[in-house]
Backbone as a ProteinNet text record, in pm:
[ID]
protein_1_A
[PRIMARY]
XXXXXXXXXXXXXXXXXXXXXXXXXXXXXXXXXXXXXXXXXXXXXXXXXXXXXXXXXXXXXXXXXXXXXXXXXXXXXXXXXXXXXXXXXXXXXXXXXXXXXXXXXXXXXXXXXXXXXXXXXXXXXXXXXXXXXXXXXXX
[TERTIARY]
1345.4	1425.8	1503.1	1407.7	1511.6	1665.7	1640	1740.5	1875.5	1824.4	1927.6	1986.6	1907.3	1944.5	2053	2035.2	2077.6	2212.2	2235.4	2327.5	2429.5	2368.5	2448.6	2515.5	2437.5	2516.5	2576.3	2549	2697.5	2813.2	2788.9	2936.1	3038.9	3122.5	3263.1	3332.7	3303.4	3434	3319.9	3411.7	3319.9	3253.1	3415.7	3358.9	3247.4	3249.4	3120.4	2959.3	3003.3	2876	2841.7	2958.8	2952.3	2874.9	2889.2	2824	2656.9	2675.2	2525.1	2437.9	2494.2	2454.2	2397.3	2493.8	2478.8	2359.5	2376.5	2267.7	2138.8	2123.1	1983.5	1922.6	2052.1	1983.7	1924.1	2024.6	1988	1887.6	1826.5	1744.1	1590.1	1635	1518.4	1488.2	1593.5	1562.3	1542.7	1546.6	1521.5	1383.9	1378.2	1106	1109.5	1008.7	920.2	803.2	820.6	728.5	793.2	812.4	885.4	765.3	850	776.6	694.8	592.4	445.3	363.9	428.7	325.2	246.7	129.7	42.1	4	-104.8	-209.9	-307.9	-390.3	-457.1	-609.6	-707.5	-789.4	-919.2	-930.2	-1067.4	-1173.1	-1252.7	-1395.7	-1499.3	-1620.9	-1721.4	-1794.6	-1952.9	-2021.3	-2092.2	-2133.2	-2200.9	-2311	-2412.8	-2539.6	-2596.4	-2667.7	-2714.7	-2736.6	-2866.6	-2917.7	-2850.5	-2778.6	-2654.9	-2548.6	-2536.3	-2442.5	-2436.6	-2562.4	-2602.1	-2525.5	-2560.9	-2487.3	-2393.7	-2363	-2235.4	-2146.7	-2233.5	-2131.3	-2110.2	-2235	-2194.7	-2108.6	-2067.1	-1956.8	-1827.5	-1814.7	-1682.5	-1633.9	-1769.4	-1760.6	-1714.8	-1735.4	-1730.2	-1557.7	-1510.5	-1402.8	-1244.8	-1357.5	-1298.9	-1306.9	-1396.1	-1455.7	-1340.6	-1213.7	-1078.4	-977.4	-916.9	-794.3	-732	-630.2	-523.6	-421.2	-352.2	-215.9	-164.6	-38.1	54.4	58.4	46.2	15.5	146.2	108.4	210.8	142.4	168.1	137.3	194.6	157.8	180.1	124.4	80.7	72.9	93	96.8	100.8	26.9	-31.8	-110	-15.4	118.8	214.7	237.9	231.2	258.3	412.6	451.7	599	704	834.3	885.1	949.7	1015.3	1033.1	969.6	809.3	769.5	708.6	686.4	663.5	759.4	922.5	1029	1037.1	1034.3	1036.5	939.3	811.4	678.6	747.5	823.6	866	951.9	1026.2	1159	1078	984.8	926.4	904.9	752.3	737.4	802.9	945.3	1017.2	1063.4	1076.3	1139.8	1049.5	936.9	837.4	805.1	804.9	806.8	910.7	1017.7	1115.6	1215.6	1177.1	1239	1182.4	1073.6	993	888.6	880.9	830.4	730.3	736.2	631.7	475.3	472.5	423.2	331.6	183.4	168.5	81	119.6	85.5	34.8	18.1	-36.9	-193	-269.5	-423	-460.4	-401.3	-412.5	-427.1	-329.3	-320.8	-392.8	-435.6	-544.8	-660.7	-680.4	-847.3	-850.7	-732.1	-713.2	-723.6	-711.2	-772.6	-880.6	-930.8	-1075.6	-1216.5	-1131.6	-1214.6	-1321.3	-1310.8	-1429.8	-1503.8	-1479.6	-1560.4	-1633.1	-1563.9	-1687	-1765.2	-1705.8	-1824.9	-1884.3	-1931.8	-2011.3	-2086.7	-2095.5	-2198.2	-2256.1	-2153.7	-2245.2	-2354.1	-2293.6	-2394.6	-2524.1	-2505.5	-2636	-2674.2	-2650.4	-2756.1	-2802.5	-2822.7	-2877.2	-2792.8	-2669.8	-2593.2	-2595.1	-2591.3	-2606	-2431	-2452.2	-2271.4	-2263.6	-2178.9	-2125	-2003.8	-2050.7	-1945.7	-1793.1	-1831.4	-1660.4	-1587.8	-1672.7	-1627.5	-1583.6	-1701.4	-1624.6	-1480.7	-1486.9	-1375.2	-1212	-1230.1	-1132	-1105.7	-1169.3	-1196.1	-1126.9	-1148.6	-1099.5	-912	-904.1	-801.6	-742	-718.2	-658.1	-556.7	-695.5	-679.6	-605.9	-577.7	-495.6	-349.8	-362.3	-200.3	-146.7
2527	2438.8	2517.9	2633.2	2695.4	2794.3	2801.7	2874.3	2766.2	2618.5	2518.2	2505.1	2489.2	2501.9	2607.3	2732.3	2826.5	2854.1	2797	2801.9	2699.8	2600.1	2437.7	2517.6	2567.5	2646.3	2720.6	2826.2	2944.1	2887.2	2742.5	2789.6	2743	2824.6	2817.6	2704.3	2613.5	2458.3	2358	2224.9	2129.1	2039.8	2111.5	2103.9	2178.3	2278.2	2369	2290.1	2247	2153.5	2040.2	1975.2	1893.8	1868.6	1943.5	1995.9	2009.7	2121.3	2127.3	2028.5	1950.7	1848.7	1761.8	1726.7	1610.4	1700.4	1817.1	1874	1876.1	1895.6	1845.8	1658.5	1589.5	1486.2	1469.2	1565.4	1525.4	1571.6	1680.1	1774.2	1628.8	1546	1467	1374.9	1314.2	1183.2	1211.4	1290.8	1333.2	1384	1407	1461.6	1323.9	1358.3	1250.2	1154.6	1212.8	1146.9	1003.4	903.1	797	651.2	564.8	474.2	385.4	363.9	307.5	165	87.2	-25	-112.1	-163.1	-268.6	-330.6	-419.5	-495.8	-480.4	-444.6	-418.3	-533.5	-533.5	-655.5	-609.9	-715.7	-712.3	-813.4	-720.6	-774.6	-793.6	-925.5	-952.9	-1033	-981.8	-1082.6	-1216.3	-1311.2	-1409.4	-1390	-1400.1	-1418.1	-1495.3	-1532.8	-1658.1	-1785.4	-1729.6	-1806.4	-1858.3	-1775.2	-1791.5	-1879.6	-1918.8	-1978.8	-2175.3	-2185.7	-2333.1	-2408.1	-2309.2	-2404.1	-2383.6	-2452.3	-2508.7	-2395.5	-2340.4	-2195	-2041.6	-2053.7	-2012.2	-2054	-2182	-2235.8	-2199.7	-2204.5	-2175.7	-2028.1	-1906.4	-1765.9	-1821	-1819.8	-1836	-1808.3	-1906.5	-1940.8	-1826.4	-1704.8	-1602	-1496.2	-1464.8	-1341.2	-1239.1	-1282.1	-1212.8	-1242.5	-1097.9	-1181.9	-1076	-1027.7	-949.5	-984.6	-854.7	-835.4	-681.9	-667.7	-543.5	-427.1	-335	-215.7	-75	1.7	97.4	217.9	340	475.3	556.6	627.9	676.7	781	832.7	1032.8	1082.7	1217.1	1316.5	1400.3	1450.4	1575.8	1705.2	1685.5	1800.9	1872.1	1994.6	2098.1	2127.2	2132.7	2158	2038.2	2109.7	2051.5	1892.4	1912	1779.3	1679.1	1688.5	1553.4	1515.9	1615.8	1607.1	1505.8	1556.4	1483.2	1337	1334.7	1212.6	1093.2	1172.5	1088.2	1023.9	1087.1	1114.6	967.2	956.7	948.1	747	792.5	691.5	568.8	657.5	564.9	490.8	566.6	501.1	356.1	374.8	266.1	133.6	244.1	83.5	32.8	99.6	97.9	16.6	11.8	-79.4	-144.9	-144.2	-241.6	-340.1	-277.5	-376.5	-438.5	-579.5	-706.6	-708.2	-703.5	-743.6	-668.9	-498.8	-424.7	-456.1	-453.3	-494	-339.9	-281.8	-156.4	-196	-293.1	-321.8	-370.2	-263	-258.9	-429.1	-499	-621.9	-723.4	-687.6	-814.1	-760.8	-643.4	-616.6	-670.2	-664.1	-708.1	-835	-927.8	-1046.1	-1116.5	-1024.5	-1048.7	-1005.8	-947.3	-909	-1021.1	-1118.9	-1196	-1275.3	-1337.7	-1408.8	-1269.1	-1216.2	-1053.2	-1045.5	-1053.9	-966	-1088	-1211.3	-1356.7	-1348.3	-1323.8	-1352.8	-1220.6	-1105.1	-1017.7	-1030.4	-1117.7	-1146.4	-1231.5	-1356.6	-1480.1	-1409.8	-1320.2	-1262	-1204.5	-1104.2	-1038.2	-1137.2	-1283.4	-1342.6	-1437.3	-1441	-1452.8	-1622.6	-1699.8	-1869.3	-1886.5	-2007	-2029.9	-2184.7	-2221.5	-2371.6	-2383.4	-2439.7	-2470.6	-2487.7	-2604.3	-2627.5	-2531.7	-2453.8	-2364.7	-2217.8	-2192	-2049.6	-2135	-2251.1	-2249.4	-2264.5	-2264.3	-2326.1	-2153.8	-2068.1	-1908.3	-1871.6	-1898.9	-1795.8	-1880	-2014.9	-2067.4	-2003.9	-1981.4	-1912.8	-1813.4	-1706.4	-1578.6	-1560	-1660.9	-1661.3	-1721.9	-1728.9	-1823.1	-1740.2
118.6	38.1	-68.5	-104.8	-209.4	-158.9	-46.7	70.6	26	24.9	60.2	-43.7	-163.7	-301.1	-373.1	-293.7	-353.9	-272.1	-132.2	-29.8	-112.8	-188.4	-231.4	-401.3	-446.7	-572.9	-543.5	-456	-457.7	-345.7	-308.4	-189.7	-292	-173	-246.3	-219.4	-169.9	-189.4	-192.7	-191.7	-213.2	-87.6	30.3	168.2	208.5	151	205.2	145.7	43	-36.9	0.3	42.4	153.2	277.7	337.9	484.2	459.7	324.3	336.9	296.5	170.6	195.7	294.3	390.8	479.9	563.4	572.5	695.1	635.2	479.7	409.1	457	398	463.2	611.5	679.4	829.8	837.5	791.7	815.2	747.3	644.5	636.6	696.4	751	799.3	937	973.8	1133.2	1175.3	1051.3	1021	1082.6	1164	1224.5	1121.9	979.7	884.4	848	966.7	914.6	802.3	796.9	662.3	762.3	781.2	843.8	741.8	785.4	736.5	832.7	774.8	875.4	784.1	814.4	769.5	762.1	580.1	596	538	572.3	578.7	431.8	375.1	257.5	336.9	411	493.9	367.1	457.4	408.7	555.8	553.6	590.9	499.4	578.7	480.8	524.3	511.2	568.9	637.8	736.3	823.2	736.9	645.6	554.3	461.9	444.9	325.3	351.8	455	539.2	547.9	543.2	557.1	404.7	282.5	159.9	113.1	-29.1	2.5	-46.4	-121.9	-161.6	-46	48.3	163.1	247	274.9	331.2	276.5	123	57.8	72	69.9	81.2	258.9	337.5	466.6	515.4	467.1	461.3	418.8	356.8	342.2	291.1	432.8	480.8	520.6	572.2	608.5	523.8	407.3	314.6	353.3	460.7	499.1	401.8	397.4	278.9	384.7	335.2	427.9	293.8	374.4	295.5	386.3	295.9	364.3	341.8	430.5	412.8	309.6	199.4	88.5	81	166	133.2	261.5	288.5	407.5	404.5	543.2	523.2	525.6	592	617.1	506.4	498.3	417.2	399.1	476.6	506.5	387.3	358.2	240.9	306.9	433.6	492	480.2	544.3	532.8	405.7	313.2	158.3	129	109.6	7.2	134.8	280.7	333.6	284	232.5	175.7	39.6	-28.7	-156.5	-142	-50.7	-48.3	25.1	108.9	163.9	18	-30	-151.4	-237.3	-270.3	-363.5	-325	-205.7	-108.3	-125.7	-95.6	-104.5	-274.2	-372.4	-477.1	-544.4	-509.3	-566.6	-516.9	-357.9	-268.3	-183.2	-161.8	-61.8	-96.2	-141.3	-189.7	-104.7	-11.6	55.3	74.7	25.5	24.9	-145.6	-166.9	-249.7	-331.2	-430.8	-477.5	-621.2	-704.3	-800.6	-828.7	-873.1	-845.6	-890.9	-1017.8	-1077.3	-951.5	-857.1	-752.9	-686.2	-614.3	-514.1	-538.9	-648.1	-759.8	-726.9	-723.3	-739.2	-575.9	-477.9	-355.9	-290.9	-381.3	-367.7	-468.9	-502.2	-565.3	-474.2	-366.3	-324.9	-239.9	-211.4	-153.2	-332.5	-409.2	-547.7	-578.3	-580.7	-654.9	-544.6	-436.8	-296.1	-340.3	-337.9	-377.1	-521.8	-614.8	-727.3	-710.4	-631.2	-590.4	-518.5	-401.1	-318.6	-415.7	-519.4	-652.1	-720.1	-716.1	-821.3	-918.1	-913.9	-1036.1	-958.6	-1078.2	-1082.1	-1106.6	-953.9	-957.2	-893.2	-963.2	-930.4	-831.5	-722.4	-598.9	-666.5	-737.2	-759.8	-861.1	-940.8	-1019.3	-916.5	-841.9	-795.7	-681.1	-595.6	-543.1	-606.5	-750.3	-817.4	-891.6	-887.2	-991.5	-805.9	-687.3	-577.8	-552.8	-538	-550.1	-654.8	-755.1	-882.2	-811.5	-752.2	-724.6	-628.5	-563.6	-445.4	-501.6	-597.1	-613.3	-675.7
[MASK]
+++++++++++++++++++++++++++++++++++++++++++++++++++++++++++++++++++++++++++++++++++++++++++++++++++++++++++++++++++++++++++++++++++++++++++

């Protein structure tokens, strides 16, 4: 990269800066490190026993809270798929809504997964209170 850098300061026109330019971009968008999203899932079991009442029924109900996530690092060493990773994130960072990167809202779908392991440790909980504390969390 510093080859490209140093090729982009000394040429002599702006065509020549030009060119190299465009062949830097080409040279990125052509890495096979392209932008990768899926779905990714916040698992829980309920327990058998656990299952019959009424707050096992409400945990029951959501044991699966999928949200879309995207790939955000590389193992490649090489400067390509580095600045493509680079170049990836930003994208998802301040364009794509749908991609959710704020730990506040992850937490916030991880709520009946954490009151369901509080409830199995012991912790005393009211049906209509935790379904109205996981409804919240979902809105």
């Amino acid at each position: 990269m510093y080859e490209i850098v140093e090729d982009f300061k000394w040429a002599e026109s702006e065509e020549e800066r030009s060119d190299i330019f465009s062949a830097f971009c080409a040279s990125i968008w052509s890495c096979a490190n392209k932008r990768r999203t899926w779905t990714r899932t916040i698992r829980y079991r309920v327990n058998r026993a656990a299952a019959d009442s009424e707050l096992g029924r409400i945990f029951a109900g959501w044991t699966r809270v999928e949200y879309p996530a995207c790939k955000s690092t590389t193992k490649e060493e090489n400067w390509r798929p580095i600045l493509r990773q680079k170049i990836n994130n930003l994208y998802t960072r301040y364009f794509d809504p749908e991609i959710i990167l704020d730990k506040a809202y992850l937490d916030l779908l991880k709520t009946p997964k954490r009151l369901y392991y509080e409830w199995t440790a012991g912790a005393e909980m009211d049906p209509a209170d935790v379904e109205t504390q996981i409804r919240r969390a979902m809105e």
